[in-house]
XYZ file of C-alpha atoms in Angstrom:
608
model
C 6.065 -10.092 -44.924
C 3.718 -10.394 -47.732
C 2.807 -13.810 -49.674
C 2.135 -14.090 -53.178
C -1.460 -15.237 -54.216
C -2.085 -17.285 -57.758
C -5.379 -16.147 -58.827
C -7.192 -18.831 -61.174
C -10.153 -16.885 -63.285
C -12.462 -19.335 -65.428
C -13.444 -17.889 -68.449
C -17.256 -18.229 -67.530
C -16.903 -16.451 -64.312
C -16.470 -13.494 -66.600
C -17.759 -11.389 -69.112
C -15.042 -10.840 -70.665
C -14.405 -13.954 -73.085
C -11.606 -16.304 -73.249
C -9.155 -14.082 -74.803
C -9.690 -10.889 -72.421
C -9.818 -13.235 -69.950
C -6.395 -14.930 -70.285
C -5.124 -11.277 -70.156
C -6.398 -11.108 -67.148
C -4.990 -13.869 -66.288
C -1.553 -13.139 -67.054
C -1.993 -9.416 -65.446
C -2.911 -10.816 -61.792
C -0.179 -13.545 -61.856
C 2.178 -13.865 -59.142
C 0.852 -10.646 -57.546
C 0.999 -10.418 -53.857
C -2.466 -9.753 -51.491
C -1.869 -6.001 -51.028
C -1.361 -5.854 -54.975
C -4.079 -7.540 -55.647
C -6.370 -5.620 -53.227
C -5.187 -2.237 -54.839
C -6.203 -3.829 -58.143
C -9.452 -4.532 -57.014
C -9.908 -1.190 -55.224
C -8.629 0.338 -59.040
C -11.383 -1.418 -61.186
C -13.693 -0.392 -58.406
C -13.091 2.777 -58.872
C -13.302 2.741 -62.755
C -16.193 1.456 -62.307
C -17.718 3.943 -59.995
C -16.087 6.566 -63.143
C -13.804 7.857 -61.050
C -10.406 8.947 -61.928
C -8.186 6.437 -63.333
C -5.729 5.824 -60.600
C -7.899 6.629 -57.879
C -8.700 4.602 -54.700
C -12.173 4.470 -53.879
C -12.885 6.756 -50.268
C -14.861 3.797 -48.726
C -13.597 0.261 -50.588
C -16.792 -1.871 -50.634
C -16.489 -4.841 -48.247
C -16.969 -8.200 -50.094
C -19.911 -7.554 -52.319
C -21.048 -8.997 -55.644
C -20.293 -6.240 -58.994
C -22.638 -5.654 -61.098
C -22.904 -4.286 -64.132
C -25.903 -1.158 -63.245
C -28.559 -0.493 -65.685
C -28.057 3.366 -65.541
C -26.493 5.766 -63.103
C -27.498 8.103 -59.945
C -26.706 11.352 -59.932
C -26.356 13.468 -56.558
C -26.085 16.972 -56.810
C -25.557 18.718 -53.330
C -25.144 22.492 -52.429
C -23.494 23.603 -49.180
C -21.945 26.973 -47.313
C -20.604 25.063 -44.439
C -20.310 21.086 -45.798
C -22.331 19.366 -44.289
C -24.574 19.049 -47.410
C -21.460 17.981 -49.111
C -20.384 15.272 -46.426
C -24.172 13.849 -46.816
C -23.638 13.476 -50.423
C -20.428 12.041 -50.039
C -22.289 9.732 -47.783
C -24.308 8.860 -49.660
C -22.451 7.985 -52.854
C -20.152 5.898 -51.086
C -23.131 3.372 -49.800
C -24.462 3.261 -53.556
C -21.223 2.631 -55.006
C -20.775 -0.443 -52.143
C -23.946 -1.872 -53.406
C -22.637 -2.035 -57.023
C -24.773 1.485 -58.176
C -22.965 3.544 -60.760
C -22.956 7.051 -59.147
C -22.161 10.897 -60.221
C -21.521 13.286 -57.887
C -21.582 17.091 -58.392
C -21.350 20.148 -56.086
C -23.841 22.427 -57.266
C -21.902 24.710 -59.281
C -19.815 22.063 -61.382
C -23.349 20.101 -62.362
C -23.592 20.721 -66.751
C -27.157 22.019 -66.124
C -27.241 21.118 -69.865
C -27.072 17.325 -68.785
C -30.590 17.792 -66.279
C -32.781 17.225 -69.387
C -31.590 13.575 -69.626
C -30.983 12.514 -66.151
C -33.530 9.652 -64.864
C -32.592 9.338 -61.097
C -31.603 12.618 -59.202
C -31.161 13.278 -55.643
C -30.379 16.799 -54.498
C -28.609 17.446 -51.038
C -28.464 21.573 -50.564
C -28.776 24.016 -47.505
C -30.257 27.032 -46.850
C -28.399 29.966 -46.182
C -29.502 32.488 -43.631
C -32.999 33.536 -44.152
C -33.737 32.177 -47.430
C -30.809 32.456 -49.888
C -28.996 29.267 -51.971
C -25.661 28.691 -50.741
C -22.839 30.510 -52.729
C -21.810 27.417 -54.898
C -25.965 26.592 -55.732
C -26.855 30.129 -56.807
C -26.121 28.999 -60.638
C -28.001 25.829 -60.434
C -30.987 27.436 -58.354
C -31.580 30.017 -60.659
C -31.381 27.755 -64.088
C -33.973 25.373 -61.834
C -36.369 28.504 -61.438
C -35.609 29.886 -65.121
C -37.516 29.037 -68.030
C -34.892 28.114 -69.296
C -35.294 24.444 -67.110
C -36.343 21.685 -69.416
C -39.345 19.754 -68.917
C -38.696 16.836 -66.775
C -40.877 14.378 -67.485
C -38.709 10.924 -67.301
C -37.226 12.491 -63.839
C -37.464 10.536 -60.839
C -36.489 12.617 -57.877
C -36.141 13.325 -54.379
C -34.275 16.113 -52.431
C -33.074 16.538 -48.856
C -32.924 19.807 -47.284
C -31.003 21.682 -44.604
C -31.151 24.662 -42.765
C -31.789 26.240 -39.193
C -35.334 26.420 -37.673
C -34.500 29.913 -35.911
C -34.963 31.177 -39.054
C -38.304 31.814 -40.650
C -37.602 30.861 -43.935
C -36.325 27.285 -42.364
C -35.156 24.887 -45.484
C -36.989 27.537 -47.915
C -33.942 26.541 -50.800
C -35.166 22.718 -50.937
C -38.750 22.989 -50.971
C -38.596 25.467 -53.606
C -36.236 23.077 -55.464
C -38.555 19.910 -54.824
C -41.567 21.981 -55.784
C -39.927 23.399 -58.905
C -39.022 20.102 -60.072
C -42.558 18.401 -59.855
C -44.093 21.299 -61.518
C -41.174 20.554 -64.645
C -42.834 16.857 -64.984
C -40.669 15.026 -62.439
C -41.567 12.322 -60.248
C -41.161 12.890 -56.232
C -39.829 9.299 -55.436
C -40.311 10.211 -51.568
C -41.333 13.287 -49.564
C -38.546 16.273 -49.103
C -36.472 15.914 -45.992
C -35.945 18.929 -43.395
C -33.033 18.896 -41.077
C -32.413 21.298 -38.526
C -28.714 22.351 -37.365
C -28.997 18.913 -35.888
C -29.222 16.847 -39.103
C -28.446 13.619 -38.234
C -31.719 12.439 -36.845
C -33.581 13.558 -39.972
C -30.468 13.084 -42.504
C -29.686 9.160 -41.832
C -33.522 7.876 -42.580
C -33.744 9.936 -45.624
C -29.978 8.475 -46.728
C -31.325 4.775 -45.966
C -34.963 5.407 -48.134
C -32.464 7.029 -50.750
C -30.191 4.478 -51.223
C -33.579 1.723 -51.043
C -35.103 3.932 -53.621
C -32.347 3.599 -55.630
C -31.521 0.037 -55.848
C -34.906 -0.409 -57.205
C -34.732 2.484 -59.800
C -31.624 0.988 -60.724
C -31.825 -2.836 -60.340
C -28.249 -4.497 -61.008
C -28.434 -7.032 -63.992
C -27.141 -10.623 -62.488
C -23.710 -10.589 -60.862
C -20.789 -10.929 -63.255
C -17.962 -11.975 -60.190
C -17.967 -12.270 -57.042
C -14.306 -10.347 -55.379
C -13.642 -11.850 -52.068
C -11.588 -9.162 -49.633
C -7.836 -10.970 -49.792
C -6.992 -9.158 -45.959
C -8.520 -6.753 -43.781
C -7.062 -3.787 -44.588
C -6.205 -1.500 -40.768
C -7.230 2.049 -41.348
C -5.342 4.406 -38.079
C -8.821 5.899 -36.086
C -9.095 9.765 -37.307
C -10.612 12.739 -35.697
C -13.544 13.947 -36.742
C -16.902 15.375 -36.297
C -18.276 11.925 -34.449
C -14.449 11.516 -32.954
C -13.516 15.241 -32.188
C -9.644 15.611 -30.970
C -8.857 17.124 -27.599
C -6.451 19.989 -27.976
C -5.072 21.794 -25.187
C -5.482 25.770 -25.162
C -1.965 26.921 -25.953
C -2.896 30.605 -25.167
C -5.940 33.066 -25.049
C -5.157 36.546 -25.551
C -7.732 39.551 -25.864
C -6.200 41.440 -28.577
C -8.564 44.319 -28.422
C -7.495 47.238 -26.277
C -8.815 48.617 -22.866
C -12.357 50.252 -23.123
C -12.708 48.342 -26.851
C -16.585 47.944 -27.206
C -15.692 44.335 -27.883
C -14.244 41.875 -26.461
C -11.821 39.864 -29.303
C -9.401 37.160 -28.477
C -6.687 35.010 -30.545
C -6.488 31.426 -29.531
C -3.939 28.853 -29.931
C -4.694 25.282 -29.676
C -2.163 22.269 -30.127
C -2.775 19.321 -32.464
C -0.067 17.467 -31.853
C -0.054 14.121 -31.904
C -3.371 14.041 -33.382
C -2.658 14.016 -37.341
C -4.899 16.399 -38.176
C -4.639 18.688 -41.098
C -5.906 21.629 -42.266
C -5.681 24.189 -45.697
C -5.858 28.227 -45.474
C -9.966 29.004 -45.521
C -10.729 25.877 -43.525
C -12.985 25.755 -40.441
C -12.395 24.754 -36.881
C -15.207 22.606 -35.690
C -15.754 23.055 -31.495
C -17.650 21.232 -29.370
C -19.214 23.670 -27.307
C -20.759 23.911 -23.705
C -23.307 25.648 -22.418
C -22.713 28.791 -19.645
C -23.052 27.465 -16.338
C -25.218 30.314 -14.927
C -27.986 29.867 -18.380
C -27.917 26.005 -17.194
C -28.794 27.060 -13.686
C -31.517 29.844 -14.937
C -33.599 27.067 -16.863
C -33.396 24.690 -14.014
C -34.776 27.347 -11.768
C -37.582 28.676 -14.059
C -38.896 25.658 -14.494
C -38.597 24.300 -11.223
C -36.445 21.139 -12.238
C -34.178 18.532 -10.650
C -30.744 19.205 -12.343
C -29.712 16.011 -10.824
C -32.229 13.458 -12.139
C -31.579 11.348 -14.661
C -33.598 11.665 -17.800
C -33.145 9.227 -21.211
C -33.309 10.667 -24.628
C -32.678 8.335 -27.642
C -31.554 5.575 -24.954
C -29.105 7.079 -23.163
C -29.866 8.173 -19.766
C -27.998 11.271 -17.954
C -28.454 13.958 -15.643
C -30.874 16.561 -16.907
C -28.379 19.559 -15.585
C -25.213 17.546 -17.795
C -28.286 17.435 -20.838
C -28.096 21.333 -20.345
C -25.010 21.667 -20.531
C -23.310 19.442 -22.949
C -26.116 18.145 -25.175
C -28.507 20.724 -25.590
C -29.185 23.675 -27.223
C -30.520 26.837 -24.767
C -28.758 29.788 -25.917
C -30.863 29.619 -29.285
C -34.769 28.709 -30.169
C -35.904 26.843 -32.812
C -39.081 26.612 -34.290
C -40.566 23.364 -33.175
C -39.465 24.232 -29.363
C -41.295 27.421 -29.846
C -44.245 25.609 -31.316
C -44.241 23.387 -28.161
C -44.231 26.135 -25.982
C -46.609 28.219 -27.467
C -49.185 25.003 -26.876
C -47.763 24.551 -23.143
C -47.901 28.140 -22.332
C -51.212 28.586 -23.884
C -49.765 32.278 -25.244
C -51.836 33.360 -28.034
C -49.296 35.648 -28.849
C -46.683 32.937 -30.181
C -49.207 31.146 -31.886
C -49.955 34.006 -34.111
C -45.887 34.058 -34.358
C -45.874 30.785 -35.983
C -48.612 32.093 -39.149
C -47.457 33.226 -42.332
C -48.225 36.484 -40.855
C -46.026 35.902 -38.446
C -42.840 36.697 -40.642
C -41.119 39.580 -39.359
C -42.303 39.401 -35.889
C -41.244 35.845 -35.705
C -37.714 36.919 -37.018
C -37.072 39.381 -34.288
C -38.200 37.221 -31.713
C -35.767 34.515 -32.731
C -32.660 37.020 -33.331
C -33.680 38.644 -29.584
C -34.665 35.724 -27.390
C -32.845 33.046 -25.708
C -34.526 29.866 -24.216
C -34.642 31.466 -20.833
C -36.277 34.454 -22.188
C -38.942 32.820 -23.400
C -39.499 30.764 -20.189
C -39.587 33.924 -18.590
C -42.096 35.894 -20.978
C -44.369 33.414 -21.425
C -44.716 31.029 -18.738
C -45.285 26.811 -19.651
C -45.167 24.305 -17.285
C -42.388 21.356 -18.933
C -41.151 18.093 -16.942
C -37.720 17.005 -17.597
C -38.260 14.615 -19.556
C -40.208 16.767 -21.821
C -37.830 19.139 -21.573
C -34.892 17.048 -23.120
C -36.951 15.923 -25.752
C -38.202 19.009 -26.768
C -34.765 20.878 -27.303
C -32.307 20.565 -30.405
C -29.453 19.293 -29.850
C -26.232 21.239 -28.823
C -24.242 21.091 -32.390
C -20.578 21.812 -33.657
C -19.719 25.637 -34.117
C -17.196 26.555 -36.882
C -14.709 29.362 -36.951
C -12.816 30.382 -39.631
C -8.920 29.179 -39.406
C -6.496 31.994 -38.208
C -3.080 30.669 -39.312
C -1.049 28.672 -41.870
C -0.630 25.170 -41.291
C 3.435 25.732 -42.768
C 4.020 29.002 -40.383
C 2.807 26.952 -37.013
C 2.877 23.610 -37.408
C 1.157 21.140 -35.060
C -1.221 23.799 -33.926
C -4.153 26.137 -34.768
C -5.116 29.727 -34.158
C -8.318 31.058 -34.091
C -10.301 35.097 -33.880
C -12.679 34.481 -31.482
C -15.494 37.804 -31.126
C -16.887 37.243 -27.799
C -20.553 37.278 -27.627
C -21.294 39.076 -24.563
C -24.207 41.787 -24.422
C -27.390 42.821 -21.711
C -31.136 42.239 -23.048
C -34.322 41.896 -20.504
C -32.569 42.896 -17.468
C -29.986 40.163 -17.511
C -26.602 39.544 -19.758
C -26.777 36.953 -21.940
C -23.247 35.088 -23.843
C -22.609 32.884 -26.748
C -22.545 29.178 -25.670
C -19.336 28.438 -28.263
C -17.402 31.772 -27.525
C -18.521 32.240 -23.727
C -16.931 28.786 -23.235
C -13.674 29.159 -25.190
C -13.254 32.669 -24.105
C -13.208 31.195 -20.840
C -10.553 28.490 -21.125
C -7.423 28.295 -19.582
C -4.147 28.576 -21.583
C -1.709 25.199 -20.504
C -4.770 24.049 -17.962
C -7.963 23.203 -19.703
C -8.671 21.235 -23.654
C -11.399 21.874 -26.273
C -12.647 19.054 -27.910
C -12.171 20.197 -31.937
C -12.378 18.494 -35.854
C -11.010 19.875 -39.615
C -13.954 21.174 -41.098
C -12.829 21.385 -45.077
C -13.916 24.431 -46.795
C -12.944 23.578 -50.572
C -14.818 26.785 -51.532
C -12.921 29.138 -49.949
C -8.990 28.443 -51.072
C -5.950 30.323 -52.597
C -5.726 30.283 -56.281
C -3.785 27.548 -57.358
C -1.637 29.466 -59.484
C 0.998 31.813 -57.169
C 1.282 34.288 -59.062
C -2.518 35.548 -59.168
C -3.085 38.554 -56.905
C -5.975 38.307 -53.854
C -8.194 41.166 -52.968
C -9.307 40.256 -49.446
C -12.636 41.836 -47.770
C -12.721 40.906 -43.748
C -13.899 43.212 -41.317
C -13.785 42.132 -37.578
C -13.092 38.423 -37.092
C -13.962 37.923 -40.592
C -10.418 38.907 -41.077
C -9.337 35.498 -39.422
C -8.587 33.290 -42.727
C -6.683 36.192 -44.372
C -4.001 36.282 -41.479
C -4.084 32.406 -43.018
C -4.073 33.642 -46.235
C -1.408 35.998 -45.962
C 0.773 33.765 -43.925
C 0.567 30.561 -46.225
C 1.598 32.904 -49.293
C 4.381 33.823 -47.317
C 5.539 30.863 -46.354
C 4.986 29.892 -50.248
C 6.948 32.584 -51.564
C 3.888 33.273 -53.963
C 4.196 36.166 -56.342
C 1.021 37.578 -56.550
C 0.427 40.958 -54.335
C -2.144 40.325 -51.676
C -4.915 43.284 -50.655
C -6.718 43.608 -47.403
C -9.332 45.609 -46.941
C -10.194 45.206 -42.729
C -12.536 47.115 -40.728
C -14.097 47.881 -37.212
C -15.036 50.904 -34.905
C -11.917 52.079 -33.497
C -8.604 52.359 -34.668
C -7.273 52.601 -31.327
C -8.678 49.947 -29.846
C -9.857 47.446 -32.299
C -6.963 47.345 -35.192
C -6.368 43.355 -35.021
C -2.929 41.904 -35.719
C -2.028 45.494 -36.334
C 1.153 44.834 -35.919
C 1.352 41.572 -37.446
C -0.105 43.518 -40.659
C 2.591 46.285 -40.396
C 5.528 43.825 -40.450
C 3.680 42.015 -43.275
C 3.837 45.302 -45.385
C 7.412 45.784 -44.707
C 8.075 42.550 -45.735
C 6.270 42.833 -48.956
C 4.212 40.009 -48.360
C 0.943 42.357 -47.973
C 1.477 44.909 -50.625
C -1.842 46.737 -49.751
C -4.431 47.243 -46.939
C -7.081 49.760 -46.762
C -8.571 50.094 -43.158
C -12.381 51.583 -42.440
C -12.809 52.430 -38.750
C -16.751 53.441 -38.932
C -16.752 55.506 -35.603
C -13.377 57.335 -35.256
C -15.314 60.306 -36.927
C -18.722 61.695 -37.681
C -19.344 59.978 -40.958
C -19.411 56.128 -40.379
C -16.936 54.329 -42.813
C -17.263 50.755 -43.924
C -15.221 48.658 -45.928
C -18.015 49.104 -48.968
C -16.754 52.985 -48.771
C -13.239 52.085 -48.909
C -13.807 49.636 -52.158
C -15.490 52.569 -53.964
C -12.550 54.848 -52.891
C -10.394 52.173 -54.430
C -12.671 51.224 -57.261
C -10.665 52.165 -60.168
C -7.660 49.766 -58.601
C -9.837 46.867 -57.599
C -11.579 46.556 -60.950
C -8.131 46.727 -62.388
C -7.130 43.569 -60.401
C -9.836 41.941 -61.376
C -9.094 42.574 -64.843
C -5.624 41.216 -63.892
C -7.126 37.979 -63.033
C -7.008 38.538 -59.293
C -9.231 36.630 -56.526
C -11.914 38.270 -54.908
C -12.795 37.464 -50.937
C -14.581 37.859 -48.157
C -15.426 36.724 -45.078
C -18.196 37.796 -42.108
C -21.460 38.939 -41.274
C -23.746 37.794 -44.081
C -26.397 39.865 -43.443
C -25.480 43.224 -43.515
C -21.237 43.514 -44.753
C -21.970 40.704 -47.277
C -24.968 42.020 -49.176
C -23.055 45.567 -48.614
C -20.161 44.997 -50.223
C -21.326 42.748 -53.355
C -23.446 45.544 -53.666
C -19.939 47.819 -53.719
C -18.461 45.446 -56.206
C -20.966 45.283 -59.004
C -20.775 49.025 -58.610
C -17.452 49.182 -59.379
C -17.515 46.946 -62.380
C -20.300 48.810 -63.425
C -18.572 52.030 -63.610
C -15.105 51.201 -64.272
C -15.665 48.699 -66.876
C -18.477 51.250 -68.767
C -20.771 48.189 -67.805
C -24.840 48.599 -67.272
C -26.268 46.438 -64.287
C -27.212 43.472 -66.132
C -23.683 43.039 -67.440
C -22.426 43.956 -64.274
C -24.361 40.866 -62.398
C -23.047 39.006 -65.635
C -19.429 39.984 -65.208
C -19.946 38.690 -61.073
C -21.378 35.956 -61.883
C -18.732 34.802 -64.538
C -16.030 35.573 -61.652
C -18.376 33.452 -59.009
C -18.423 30.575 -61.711
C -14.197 30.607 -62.053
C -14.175 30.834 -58.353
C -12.242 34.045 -58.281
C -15.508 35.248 -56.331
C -15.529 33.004 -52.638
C -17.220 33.910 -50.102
C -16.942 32.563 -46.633
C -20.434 34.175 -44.694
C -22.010 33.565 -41.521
């Protein structure tokens, strides 16, 4: 039962005047509370220059509007979104505080519009070792062009993130942050760094951001004063912070006997929990850590599993830090740093120079934290210990199914990291621990990740070229599915590849009934060691070359999804070949013609 509320608005309170006033009046008359609160939540919004129509993400609580005396602007860049839900983050405690606010992902930001802006904050990641994520390549490069503008009424500050087992840790925002100083801009605060772990970094620089901010951008005296009518109950949601337990459903290897890898599909159930996902979303999981790694650290280094250590105020076990909060199955630089002081090693102190580079590279893509322990011997105390390691974060995995096809549940290609280095076999901490759960027995505690970068075209009847070798394959059995389900028009391509036809075709016969059914019109397959010339899915995309630029000339999509080190780089490589020579293109206009496809989005990729 609702009650009807008669507002009473004196002219004066307002800025509007008597006449614009009594309109207002007049509109708010006789209007019930939760009318009245979606009114409020409407101007708030306008306001804020959002959409007409649209409801604020976070209403502010009762807080005085103001009328701002110019606007922040946050431009963020991110591969996985957690640059994005910083941003987001952060634009919703500026709006609360009466700020007007512009927010951009990278790629939509009119670099045009940079000459004039006062107040800027840029949010971006790193990707791998070094490179702008896919949706900040356009802005990055303008920033480092000379075509930037000089930048001299700029005020400015940027937060970076990245992983610290790579060399080139959080190399995208310093070169951003120094590239803006050197255009005329002023650094507000010092560049951020966060690690995989960004929280503990992320949330000061948010809170000296949004300070900074509401000085830059002092409200003029409050106008009105909106008093909350009702407390609003939002349902609690699963997230990140509140992940949802999901029981395994099943766990099935489907790679065959003797298969050099070991590749399962997973089915989880989210029933019950509300959650929701799109084709070319993530999974997040919660991982653990291998029991037998836990037990190897707390025997090299001579430690009490059982005593209780605190970290950040909460005290546990240091064998349940190992295990659930930690991170041991990868190093990061400022662990390495510490050790290289505790074990005295000259060795990794020359790792951590600028000459250090390459050497420091392999030693992070080869070495566990028990192989390090082991190589160069440190004395560390618990407590030490568990303050010295990163935290244990989130891993994502690309979604393997269509939200319309299976319902309350979610499927997932899980490659198995499993392989022998110094003497003793070494597993993934994420894929060790779901490859070992029990189907109808055990849970895994899991979130949506969005991935707005990585989606279907909106328009059916566009055709999709897919690119997914191995797992990376997992979002196109989404793909596929979902335009089934759709009854989309356009013809759907997969190009899929591994080392053994035999043994390593996934879904194989999913894909076969697929073609039959005429929702996969084509698939080209690359199995690199079924003969004596190794085949990749770059050789089968120049096979096809003449076809595929002819899609793209159709208007089709362009994908793919998996390693980003080597396929990636391999098959962009591949495609501005083929655009080169089937559209009579040179190199330059090739790049052009990719980058034009990257800006319309018909270019995603979804690396790791």
């Amino acid at each position: 039962m609702t009650s009807s509320v008669n507002a009473s608005i004196p002219a004066l309170a307002t800025p509007l005047g008597a006449e614009k006033s009594a309109l207002l009046q007049r509109l708010v008359e006789g209007l019930d509370s939760p009318s009245l609160t979606w009114l409020s939540g409407y101007f708030a919004g306008l306001a804020a220059r959002q959409l007409p129509g649209a409801l604020p993400v976070t209403p502010p609580a009762a807080a005085v509007q103001a009328a701002p005396q110019g606007t922040l602007t946050i431009v963020y860049g991110t591969q996985t979104g957690n640059s994005r839900q910083l941003a987001e983050r952060l634009k919703q405690r500026a709006e609360a505080t009466g700020l007007a606010v512009r927010s951009f992902r990278a790629s939509d930001y009119p670099v045009r519009e940079l000459k004039n802006e006062r107040l800027l904050y840029v949010v971006i990641s790193t990707q791998g070792d070094g490179d702008p994520p896919d949706d900040a390549r356009g802005f990055f490069d303008f920033i480092r062009s000379k075509r930037a503008p000089a930048l001299g009424q700029l005020r400015f500050a940027v937060l970076g993130l990245g992983d610290s087992s790579y060399p080139k840790f959080c190399e995208i925002g310093r070169i951003l942050d120094e590239r803006f100083a050197e255009l005329g801009g002023t650094r507000l605060f010092a560049r951020a760094e966060c690690d995989v772990d960004f929280e503990p970094v992320a949330e000061p620089w948010l809170g000296q951001a949004l300070e900074h901010a509401k000085k830059e951008l002092a409200p003029e005296a409050a106008l009105a004063t909106v008093t909350p009518l009702r407390t609003v109950q939002v349902p609690p949601t699963f997230s990140k912070e509140n992940p949802y337990p999901s029981q395994v459903l099943a766990n099935q290897r489907i790679t065959g006997r003797g298969a050099l890898k070991d590749v399962r599909h997973l089915e989880l159930s989210l029933e019950g929990s509300g959650l929701t996902y799109e084709p070319g979303d993530a999974l997040g999981v919660i991982p653990r850590n291998p029991p037998e790694l836990v037990e190897a650290v707390l025997s090299e280094l001579r430690l009490d599993g059982a005593a209780e250590v605190k970290r950040e105020g909460r005290g546990l076990p240091v064998k349940r830090w190992l295990t659930e909060e930690l991170e041991i199955t990868r190093l990061s630089r400022p662990f390495l740093a510490s050790h290289a002081e505790r074990s005295n090693h000259a060795e990794l102190r020359r790792l951590l120079t600028p000459e250090g580079g390459e050497a420091l590279r392999a030693l992070f893509a080869s070495h566990q934290v028990i192989d390090l322990l082991r190589q160069y011997p440190g004395k560390w105390s618990a407590e030490e210990l568990v303050a010295g390691l990163r935290r244990l974060t989130p891993r994502l995995y690309s979604i393997a199914s269509s939200q319309k096809r299976v319902g309350e549940e979610v499927h997932l290609t899980l490659g198995l990291v499993d392989y022998e280095a110094f003497g003793t076999r070494h597993v993934g901490a994420a894929s060790n621990y779901l490859a070992t759960r029990e189907a109808g027995q055990d849970t895994v505690d899991v979130f949506i990740e969005a991935n707005e970068r990585f989606r279907l075209p909106k328009d059916p009847s566009r055709d999709v070229i897919m690119v997914g070798p191995g797992t990376g394959v997992a979002p196109f059995r989404a793909f596929v599915q979902e335009r089934a389900e759709t009854g989309a028009s356009g013809r759907n391509w997969l190009f899929f590849g591994e080392q053994h036809f035999r043994t390593q075709f996934l879904y194989q016969v999913e894909w076969q009934e697929a073609v039959k059914q005429g929702t996969l019109h084509r698939i080209d397959l690359a199995f690199s060691r079924d003969q004596g010339q190794k085949v990749y899915v770059q050789n089968r995309l120049r096979e096809k070359g003449s076809d595929v630029y002819a899609w793209l000339e159709g208007g089709a999509s362009f994908y793919v999804c998996g390693d980003a080190k080597r396929m990636a780089p391999d098959v962009e490589e591949a495609l501005l070949d083929i655009i080169a020579t089937h559209g009579g293109k040179s190199r330059e206009d090739a790049k052009a013609y990719l980058d034009s496809l990257r800006e319309q989005q018909r270019y995603l990729r979804d690396v790791y």
